[in-house]
mmCIF file of C-alpha atoms in Angstrom:
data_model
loop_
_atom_site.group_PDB
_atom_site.id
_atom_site.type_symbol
_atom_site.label_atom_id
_atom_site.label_comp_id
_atom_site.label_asym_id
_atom_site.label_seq_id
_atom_site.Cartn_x
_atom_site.Cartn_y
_atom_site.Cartn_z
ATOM 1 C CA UNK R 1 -9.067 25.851 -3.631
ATOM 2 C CA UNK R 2 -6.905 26.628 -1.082
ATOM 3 C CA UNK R 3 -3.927 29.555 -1.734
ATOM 4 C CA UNK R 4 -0.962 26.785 -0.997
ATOM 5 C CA UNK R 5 -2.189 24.363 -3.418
ATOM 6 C CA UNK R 6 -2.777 27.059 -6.198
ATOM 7 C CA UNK R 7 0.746 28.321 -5.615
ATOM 8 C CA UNK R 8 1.926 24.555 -5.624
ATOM 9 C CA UNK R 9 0.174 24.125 -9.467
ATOM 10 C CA UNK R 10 1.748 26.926 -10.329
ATOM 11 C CA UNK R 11 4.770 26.256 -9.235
ATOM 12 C CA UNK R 12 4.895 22.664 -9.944
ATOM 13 C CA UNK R 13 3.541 24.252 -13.917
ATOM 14 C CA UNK R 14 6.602 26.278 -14.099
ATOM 15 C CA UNK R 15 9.166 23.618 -13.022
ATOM 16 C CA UNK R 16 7.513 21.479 -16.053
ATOM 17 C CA UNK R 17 7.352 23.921 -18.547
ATOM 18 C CA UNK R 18 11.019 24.879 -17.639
ATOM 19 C CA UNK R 19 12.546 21.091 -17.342
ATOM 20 C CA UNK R 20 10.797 20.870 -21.435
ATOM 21 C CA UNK R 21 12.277 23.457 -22.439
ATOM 22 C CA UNK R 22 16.195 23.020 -21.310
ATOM 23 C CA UNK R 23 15.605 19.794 -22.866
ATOM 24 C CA UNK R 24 14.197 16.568 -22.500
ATOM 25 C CA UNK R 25 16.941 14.399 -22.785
ATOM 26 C CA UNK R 26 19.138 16.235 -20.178
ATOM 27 C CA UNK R 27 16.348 14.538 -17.713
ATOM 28 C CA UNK R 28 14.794 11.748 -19.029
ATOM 29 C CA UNK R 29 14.960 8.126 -17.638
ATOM 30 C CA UNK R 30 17.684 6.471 -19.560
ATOM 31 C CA UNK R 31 18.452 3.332 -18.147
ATOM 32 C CA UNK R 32 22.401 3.651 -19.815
ATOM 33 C CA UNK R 33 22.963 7.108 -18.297
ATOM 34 C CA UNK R 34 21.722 6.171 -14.690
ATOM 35 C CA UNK R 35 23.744 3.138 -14.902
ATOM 36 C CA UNK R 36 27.052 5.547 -15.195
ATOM 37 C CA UNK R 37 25.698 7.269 -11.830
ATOM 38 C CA UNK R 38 23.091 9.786 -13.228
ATOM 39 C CA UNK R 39 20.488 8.659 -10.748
ATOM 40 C CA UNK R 40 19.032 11.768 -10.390
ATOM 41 C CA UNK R 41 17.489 10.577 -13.627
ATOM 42 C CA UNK R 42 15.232 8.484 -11.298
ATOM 43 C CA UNK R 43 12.944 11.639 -10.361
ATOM 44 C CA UNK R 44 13.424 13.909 -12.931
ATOM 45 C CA UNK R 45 12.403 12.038 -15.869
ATOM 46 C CA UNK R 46 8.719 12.444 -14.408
ATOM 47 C CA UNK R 47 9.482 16.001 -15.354
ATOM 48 C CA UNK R 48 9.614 16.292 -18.766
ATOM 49 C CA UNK R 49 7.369 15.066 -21.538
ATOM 50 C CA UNK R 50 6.990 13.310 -24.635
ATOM 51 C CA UNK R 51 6.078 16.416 -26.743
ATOM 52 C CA UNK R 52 3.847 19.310 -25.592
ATOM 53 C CA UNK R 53 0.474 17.703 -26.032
ATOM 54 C CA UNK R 54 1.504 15.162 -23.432
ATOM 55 C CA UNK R 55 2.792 18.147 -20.986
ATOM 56 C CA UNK R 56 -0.436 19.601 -21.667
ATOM 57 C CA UNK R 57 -2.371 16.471 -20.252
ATOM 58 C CA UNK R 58 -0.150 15.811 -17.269
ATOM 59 C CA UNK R 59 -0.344 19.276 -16.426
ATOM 60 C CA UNK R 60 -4.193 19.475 -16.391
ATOM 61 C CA UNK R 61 -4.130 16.133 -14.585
ATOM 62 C CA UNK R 62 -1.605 17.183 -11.627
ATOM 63 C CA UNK R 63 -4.444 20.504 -11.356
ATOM 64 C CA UNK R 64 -7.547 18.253 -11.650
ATOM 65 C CA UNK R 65 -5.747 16.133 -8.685
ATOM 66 C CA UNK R 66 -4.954 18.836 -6.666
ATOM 67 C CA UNK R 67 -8.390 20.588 -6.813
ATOM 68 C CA UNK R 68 -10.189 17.092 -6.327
ATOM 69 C CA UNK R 69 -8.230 16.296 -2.939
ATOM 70 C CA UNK R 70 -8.051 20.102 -2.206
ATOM 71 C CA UNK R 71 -7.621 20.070 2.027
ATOM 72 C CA UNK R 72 -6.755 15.996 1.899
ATOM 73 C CA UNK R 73 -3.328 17.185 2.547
ATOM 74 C CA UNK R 74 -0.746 20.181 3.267
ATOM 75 C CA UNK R 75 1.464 21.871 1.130
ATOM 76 C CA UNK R 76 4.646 19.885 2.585
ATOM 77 C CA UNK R 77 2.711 16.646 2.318
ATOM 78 C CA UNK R 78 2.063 17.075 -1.375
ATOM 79 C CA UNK R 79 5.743 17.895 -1.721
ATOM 80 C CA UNK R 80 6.502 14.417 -0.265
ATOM 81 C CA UNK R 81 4.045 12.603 -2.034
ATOM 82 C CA UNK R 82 5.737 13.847 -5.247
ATOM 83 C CA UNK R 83 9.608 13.553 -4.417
ATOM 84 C CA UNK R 84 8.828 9.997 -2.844
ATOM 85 C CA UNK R 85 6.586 8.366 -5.113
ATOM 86 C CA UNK R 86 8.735 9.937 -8.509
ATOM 87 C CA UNK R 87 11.705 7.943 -6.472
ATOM 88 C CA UNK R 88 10.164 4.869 -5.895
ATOM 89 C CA UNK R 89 8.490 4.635 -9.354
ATOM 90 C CA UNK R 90 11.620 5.470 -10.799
ATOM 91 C CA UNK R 91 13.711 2.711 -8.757
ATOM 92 C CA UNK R 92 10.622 -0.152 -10.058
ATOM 93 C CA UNK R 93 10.914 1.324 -13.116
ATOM 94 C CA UNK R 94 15.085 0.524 -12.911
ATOM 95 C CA UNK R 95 15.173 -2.810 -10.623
ATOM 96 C CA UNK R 96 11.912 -4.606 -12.058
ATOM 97 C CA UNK R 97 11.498 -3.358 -15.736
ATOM 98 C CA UNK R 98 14.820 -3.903 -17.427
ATOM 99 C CA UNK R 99 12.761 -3.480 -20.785
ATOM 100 C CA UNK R 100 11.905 -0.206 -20.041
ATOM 101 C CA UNK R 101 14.940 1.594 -21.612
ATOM 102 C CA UNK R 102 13.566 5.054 -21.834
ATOM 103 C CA UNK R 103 10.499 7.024 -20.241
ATOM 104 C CA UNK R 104 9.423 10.451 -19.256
ATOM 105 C CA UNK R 105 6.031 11.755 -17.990
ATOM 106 C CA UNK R 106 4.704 12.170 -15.046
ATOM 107 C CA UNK R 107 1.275 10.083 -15.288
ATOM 108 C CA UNK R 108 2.799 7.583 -12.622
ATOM 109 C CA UNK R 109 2.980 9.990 -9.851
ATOM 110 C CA UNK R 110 -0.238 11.501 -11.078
ATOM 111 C CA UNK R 111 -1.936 7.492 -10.605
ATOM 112 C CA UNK R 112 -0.093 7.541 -7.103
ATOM 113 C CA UNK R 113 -1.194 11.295 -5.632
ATOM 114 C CA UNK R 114 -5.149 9.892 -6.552
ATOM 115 C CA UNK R 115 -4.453 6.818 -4.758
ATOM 116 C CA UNK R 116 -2.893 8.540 -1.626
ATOM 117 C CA UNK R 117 -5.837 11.422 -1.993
ATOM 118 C CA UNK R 118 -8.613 8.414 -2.131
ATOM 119 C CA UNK R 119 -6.953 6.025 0.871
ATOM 120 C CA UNK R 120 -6.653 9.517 2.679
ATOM 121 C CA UNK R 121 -10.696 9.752 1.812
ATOM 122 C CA UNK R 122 -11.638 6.557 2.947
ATOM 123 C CA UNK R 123 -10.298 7.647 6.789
ATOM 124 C CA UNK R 124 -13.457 10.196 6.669
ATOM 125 C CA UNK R 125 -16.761 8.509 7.877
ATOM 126 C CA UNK R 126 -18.421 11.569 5.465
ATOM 127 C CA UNK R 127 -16.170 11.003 2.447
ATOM 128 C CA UNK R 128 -15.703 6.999 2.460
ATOM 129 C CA UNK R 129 -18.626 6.046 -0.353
ATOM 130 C CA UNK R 130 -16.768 9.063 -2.697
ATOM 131 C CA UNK R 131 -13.700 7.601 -1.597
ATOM 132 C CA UNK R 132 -14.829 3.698 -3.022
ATOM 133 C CA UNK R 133 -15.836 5.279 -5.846
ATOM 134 C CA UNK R 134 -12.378 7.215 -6.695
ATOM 135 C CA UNK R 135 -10.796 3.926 -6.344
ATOM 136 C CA UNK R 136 -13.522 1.994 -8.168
ATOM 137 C CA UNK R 137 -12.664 4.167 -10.970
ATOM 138 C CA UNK R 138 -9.304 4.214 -11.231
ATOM 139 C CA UNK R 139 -9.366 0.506 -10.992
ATOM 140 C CA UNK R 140 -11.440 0.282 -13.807
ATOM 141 C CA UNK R 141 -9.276 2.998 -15.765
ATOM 142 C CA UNK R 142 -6.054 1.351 -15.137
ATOM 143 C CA UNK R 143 -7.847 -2.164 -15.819
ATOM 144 C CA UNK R 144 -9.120 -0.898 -19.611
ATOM 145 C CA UNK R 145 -5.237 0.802 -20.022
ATOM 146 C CA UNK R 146 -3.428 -2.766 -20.023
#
């Protein structure tokens, strides 16, 4: 595993472990609260957790992810990845889910960094037939979830 990625697990480890234990409901998504203008709600709530077991997971997830699609991207790129896609998953979760009035975790942006890391695959002659599997999978995961 590359250095940058190792420091971004870490680092990304400490920002969740630090967001649970301010307190979950200073960051959560509550639709109420970002309705009065805390939007910032909109990223953050991917950064706290249900309880600790659920941190746990998502934690062990984001490293899994990051080991898996080691040199798919840079350090910066994984930044975006994470800022963007916790935005725009927060916005569907606000515009199209009105029945969503609370959530935390960050499993979404976890489903959307494998996604980018497998299209990113499938651009590699060598990697393409791992990269239709990766997807296969998570098709079939996501499939058995709903």
């Amino acid at each position: 595993m590359s250095r940058a990625n190792m420091r971004l697990i870490i680092g990304l480890w400490l920002i969740l472990l630090s967001t649970q234990l301010v307190g979950v409901e200073r960051f959560w998504f509550a639709r109420d609260l970002i309705g009065n203008g805390q939007w910032w709600r909109l990223v953050s709530a991917h950064f706290v957790h249900a309880n600790f077991i659920h941190l746990l997971l998502n934690m062990l997830a984001l490293a899994l992810i990051l080991v898996l699609f080691d040199r798919v991207f840079r350090l910066f790129q994984w930044l975006l990845l994470i800022v963007v896609s916790a935005f725009i998953l927060g916005l569907i979760l606000y515009d199209y889910m009105p029945q969503v009035a609370y959530y935390v975790g960050l499993s979404g942006v976890i489903h959307a960094l494998y996604m980018a890391g497998a299209i990113k695959l499938l651009q590699k002659q060598q990697e393409r037939l791992l990269a239709v599997i990766l997807l296969c999978l998570v098709t079939l995961k996501l499939l058995t979830e709903s």
